[in-house]
Short mmCIF file of C-alpha atoms in Angstrom, two decimals:
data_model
loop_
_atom_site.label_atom_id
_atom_site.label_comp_id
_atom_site.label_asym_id
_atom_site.label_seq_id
_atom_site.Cartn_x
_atom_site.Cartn_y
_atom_site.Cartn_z
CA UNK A 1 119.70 -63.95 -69.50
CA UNK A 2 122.44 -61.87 -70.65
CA UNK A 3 123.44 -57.88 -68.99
CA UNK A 4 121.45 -55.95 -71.33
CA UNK A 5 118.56 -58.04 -70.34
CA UNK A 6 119.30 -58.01 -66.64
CA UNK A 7 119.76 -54.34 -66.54
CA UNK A 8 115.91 -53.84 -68.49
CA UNK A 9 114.39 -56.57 -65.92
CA UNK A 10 116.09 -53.74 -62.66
CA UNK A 11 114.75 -50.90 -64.99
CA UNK A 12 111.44 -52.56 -65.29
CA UNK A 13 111.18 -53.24 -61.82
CA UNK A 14 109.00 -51.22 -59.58
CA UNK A 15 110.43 -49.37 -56.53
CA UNK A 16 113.97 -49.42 -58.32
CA UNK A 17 114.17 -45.69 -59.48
CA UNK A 18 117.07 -43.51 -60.74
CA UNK A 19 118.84 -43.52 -57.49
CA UNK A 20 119.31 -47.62 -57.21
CA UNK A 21 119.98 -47.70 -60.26
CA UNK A 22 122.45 -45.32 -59.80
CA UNK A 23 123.58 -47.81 -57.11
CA UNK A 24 123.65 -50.48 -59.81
CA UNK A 25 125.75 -48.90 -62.53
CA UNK A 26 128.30 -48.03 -59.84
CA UNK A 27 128.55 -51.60 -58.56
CA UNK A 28 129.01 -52.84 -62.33
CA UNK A 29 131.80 -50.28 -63.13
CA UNK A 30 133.37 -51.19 -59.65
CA UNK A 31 133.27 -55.29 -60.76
CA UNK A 32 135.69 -53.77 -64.31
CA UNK A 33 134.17 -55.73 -66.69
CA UNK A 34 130.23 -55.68 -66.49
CA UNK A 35 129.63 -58.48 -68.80
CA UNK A 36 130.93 -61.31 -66.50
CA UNK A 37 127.59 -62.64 -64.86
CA UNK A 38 125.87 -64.50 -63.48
CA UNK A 39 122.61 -62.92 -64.63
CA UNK A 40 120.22 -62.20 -63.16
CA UNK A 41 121.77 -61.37 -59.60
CA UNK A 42 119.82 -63.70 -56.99
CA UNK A 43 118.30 -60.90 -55.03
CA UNK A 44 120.06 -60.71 -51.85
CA UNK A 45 123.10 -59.43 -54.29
CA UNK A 46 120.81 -56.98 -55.39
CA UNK A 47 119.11 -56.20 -52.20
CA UNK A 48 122.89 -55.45 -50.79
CA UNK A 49 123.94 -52.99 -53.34
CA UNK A 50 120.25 -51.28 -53.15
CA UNK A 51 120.96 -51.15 -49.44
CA UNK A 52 117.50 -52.59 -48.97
CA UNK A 53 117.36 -54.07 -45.55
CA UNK A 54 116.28 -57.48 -45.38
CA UNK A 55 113.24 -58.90 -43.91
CA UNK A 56 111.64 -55.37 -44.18
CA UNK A 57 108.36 -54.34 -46.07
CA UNK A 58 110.58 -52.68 -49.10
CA UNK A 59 112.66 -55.68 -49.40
CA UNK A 60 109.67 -57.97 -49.73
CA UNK A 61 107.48 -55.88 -52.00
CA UNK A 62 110.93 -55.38 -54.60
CA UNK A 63 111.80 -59.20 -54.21
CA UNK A 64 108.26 -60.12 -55.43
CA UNK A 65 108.42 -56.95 -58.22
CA UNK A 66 111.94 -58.05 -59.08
CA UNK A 67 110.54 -61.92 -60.09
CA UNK A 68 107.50 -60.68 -62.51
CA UNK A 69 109.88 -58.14 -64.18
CA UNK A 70 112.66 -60.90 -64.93
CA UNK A 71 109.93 -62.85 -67.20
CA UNK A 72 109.16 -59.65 -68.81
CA UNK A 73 112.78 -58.74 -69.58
CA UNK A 74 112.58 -61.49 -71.12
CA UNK A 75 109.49 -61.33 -73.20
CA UNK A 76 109.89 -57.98 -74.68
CA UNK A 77 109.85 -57.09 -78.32
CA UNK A 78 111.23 -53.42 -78.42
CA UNK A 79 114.33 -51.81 -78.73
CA UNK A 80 116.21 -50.67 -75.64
CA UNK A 81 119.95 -49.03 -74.89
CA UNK A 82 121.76 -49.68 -71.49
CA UNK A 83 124.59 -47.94 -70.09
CA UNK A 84 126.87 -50.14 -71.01
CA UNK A 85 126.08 -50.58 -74.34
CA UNK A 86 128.48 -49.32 -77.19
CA UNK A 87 126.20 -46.51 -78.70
CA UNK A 88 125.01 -45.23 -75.10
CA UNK A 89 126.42 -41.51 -75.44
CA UNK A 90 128.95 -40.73 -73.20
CA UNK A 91 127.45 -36.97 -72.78
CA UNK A 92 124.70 -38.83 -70.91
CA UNK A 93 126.83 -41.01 -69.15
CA UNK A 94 128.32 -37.92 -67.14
CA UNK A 95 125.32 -36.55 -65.96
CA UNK A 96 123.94 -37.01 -62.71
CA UNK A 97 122.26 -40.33 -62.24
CA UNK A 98 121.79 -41.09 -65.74
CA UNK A 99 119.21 -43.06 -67.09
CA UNK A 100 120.30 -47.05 -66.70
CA UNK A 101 117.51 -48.36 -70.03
CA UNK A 102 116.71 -46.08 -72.95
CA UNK A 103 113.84 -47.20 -74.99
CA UNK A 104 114.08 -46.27 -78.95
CA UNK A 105 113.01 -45.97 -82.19
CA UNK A 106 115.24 -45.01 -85.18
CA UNK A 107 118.89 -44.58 -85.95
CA UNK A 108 121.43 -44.38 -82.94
CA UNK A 109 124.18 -43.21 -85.00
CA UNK A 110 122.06 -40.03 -84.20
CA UNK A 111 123.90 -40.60 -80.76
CA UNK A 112 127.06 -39.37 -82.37
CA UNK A 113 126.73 -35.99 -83.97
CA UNK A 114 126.88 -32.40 -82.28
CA UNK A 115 123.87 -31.76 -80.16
CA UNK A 116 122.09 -28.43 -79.89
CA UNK A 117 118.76 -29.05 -77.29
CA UNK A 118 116.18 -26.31 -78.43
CA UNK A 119 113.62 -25.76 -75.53
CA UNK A 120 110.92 -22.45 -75.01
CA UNK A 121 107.64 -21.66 -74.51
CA UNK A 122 104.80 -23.72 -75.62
CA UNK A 123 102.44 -21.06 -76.11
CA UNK A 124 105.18 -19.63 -78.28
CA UNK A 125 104.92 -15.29 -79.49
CA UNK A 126 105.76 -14.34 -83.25
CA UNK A 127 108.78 -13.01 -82.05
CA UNK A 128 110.15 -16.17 -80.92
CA UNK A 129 108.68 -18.24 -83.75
CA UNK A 130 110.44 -15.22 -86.02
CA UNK A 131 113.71 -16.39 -83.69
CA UNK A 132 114.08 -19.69 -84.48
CA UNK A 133 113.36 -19.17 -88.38
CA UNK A 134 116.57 -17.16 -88.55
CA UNK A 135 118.61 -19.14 -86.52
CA UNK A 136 117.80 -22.18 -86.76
CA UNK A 137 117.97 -23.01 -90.45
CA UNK A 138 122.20 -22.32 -90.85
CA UNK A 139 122.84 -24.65 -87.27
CA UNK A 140 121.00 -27.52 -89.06
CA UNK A 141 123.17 -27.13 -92.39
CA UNK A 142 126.27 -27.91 -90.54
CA UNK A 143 124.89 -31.16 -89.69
CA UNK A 144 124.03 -30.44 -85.47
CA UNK A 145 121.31 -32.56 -84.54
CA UNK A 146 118.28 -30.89 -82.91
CA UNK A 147 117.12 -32.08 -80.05
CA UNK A 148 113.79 -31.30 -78.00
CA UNK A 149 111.24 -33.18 -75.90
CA UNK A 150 108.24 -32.87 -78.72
CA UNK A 151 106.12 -30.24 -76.19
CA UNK A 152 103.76 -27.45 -77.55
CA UNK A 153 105.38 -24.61 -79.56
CA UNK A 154 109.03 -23.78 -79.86
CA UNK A 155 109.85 -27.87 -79.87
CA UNK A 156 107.45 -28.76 -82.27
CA UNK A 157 108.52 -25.80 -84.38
CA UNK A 158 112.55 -26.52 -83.93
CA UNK A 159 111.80 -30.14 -85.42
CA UNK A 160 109.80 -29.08 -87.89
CA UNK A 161 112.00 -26.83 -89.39
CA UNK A 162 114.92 -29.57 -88.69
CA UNK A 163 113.09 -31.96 -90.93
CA UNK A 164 112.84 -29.05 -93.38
CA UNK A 165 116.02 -28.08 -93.99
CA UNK A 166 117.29 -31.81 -93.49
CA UNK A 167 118.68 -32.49 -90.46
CA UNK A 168 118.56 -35.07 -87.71
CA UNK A 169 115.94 -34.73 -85.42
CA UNK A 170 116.01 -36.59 -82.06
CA UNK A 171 113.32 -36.80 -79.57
CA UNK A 172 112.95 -37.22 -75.84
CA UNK A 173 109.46 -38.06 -74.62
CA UNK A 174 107.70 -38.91 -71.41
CA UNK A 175 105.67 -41.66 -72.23
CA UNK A 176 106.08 -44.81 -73.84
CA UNK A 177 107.41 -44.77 -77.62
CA UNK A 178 103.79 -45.95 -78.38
CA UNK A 179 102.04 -43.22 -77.15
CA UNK A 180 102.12 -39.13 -77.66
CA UNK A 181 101.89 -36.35 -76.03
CA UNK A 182 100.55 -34.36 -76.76
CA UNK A 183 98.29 -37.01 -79.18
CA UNK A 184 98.28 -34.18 -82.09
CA UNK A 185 101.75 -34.41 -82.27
CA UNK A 186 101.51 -38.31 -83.14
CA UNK A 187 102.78 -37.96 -86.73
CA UNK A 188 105.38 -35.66 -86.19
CA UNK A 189 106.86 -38.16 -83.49
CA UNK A 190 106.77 -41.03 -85.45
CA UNK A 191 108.51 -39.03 -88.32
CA UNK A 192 111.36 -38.50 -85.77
CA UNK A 193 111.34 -42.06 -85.38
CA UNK A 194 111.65 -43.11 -88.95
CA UNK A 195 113.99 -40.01 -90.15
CA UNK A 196 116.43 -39.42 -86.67
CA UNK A 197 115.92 -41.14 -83.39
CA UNK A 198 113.05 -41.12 -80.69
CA UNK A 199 114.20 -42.17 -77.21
CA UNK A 200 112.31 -42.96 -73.72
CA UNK A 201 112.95 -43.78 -70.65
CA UNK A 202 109.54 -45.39 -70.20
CA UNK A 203 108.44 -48.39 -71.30
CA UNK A 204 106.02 -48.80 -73.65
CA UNK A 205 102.13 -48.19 -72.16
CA UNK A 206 103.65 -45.53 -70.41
CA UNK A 207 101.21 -42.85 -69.65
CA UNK A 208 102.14 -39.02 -69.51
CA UNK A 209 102.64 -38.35 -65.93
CA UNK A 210 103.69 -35.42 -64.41
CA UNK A 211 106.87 -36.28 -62.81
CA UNK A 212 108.25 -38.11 -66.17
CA UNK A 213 108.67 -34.68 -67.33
CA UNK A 214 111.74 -33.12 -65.22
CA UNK A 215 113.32 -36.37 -65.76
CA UNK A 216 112.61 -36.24 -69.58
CA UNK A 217 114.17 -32.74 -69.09
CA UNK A 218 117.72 -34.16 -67.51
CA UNK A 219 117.91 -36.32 -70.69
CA UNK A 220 117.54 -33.59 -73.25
CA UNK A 221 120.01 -31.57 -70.63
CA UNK A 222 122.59 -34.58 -70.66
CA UNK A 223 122.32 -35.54 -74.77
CA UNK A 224 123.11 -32.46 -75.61
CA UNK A 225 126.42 -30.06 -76.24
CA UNK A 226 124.46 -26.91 -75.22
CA UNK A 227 120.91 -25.61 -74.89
CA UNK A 228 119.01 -23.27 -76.56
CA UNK A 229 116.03 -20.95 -74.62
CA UNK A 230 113.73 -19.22 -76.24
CA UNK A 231 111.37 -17.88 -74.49
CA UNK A 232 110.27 -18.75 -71.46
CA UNK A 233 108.51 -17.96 -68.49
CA UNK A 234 110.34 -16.93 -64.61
CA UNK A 235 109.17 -20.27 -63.99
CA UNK A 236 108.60 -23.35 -66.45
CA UNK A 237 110.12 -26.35 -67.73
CA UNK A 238 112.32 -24.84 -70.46
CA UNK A 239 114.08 -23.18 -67.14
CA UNK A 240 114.51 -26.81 -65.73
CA UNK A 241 116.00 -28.11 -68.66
CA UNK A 242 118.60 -25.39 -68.71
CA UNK A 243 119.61 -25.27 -64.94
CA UNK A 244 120.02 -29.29 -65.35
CA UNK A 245 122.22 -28.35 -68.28
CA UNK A 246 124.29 -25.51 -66.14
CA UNK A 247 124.14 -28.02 -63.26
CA UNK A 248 125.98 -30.94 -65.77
CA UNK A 249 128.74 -28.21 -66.88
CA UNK A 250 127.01 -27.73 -70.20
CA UNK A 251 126.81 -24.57 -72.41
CA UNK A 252 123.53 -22.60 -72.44
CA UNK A 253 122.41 -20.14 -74.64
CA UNK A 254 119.11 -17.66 -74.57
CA UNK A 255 117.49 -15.53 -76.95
CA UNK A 256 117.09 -12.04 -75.61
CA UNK A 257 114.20 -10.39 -75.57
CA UNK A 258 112.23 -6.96 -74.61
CA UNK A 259 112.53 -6.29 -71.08
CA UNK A 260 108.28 -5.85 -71.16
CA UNK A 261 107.49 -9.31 -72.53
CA UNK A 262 106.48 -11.94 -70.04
CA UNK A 263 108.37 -14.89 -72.57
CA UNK A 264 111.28 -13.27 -72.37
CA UNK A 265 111.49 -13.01 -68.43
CA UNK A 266 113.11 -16.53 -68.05
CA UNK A 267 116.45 -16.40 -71.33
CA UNK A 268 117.13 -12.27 -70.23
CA UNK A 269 117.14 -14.20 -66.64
CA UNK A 270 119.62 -16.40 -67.86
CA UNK A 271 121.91 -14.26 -69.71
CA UNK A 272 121.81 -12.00 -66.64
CA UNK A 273 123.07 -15.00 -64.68
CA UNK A 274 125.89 -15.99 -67.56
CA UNK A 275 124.05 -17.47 -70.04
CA UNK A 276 125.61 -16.62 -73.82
CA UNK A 277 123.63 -14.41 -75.64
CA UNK A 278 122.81 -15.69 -78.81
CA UNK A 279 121.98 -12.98 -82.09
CA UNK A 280 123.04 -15.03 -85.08
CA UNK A 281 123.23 -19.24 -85.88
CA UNK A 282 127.21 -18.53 -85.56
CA UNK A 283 126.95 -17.92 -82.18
CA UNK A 284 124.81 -21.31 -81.43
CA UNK A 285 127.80 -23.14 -84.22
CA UNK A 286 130.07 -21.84 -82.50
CA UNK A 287 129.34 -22.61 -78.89
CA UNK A 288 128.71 -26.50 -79.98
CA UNK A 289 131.40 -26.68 -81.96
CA UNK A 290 133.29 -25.55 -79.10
CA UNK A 291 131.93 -28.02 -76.59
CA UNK A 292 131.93 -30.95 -78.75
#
């Protein structure tokens, strides 16, 4: 068993979450080169830098989780990214607790190109619909990849138009890569897949449960240069995504909108905060550009 195989066996693991594996990744950068095994860790070495105490009901119930998930590290088929790996983007890297596997489909030399994270309102208003068809279109010429998590309305729309006008889409889901969510969106996500790159942090038979979702959200936050809001409710997930992104040091940006429409509450929010107002795709090309 080699580290990349190690690392999906901790990730696979049950009761070893973002935190410990937070734990993890700082023990491996501590050792300087992360590649020098042995591999797997017997599990008191991995019980220490958990902090798991031993003897107790935890310990026990990760030992015995730790065993099954070290066969199935080394059974499975897909494709998966690590932290250490070459292509894991070092945007992501920075954030806080950053995912330790990625699960993908498609072409991670996605990975490497400006970043623009479109998020808004999944029961989306012809105004912001009529948003994103003017800016969107000019951002995707210059070759900025579009990211979103594949939700209802203004991500759906933002890919479709990336595909469009030919750019790289790339994709952040909470389930496994084999399943969709919403399941009408099945075709669009494996297009992503095929034509720009579809990443997970779940592995595959993962269902769509509600707390993937905000950490879905601190993916999108962490891949990209800056995020893009518009519209959005005081309170919703598009508002996650872009306080995880102001939280991570990153650039966001917000549509504004009339001061009487209910989608518009949550990007005039954030623009009244210090969020750049965006009017025109130079603004959005100009803010990544800036950042990247």
């Amino acid at each position: 068993m080699n580290l990349k195989q190690f690392l999906l066996a901790l990730h696979l693991t049950p009761g070893v979450g973002k935190a410990k594996e937070a734990k993890v990744i700082a023990a491996l950068n501590q050792q300087g080169n992360p590649e020098q095994g042995p591999y797997p860790w017997p599990f008191l070495t991995l019980a220490l830098v958990l902090g798991l105490e031993p003897g107790s009901q935890l310990y026990r119930q990760i030992q015995v989780s730790y065993e099954w998930s070290l066969d199935k590290a080394l059974a499975y088929q897909g494709d998966w990214l690590t932290y250490f790996d070459e292509y894991y983007p070092k945007r992501l890297s920075e954030i806080y607790q950053p995912p330790l596997v990625l699960f993908y489909q498609g072409d991670l030399r996605a990975l490497d190109l400006p970043s623009l994270a479109v998020v808004g309102a999944r029961a989306a208003s012809p105004y912001g619909l009529a948003a994103l068809r003017q800016l969107l279109p000019d951002v995707v010429k210059t070759g900025i990849s579009v990211v979103s998590g594949l939700a209802k309305g203004i991500d759906v729309m933002a890919h479709q138009m990336t595909f469009h006008h030919g750019g790289v889409p790339l994709a952040v889901i909470g389930t496994g890569l084999d399943r969709a969510y919403p399941a009408n969106h099945r075709l669009l996500q494996e297009q992503v897949g095929q034509q720009g790159l579809l990443l997970s942090e779940y592995p595959v038979g993962s269902l769509p449960l509600r707390s993937h979702f905000p950490d879905r959200n601190r993916i999108i936050a962490g891949l990209s240069s800056a995020t893009l809001v518009i519209e959005a409710k005081h309170h919703s997930g598009s508002l996650i995504t872009a306080n995880l992104a102001l939280q991570e040091n990153r650039q966001v940006l917000a549509v504004p909108g009339p001061i009487d429409a209910h989608l518009s509450v949550g990007p005039n929010e954030l623009i009244q905060a210090g969020a750049l107002p965006v009017l025109t795709s130079s603004d959005i090309i100009k803010a990544v550009s800036c950042l990247t």
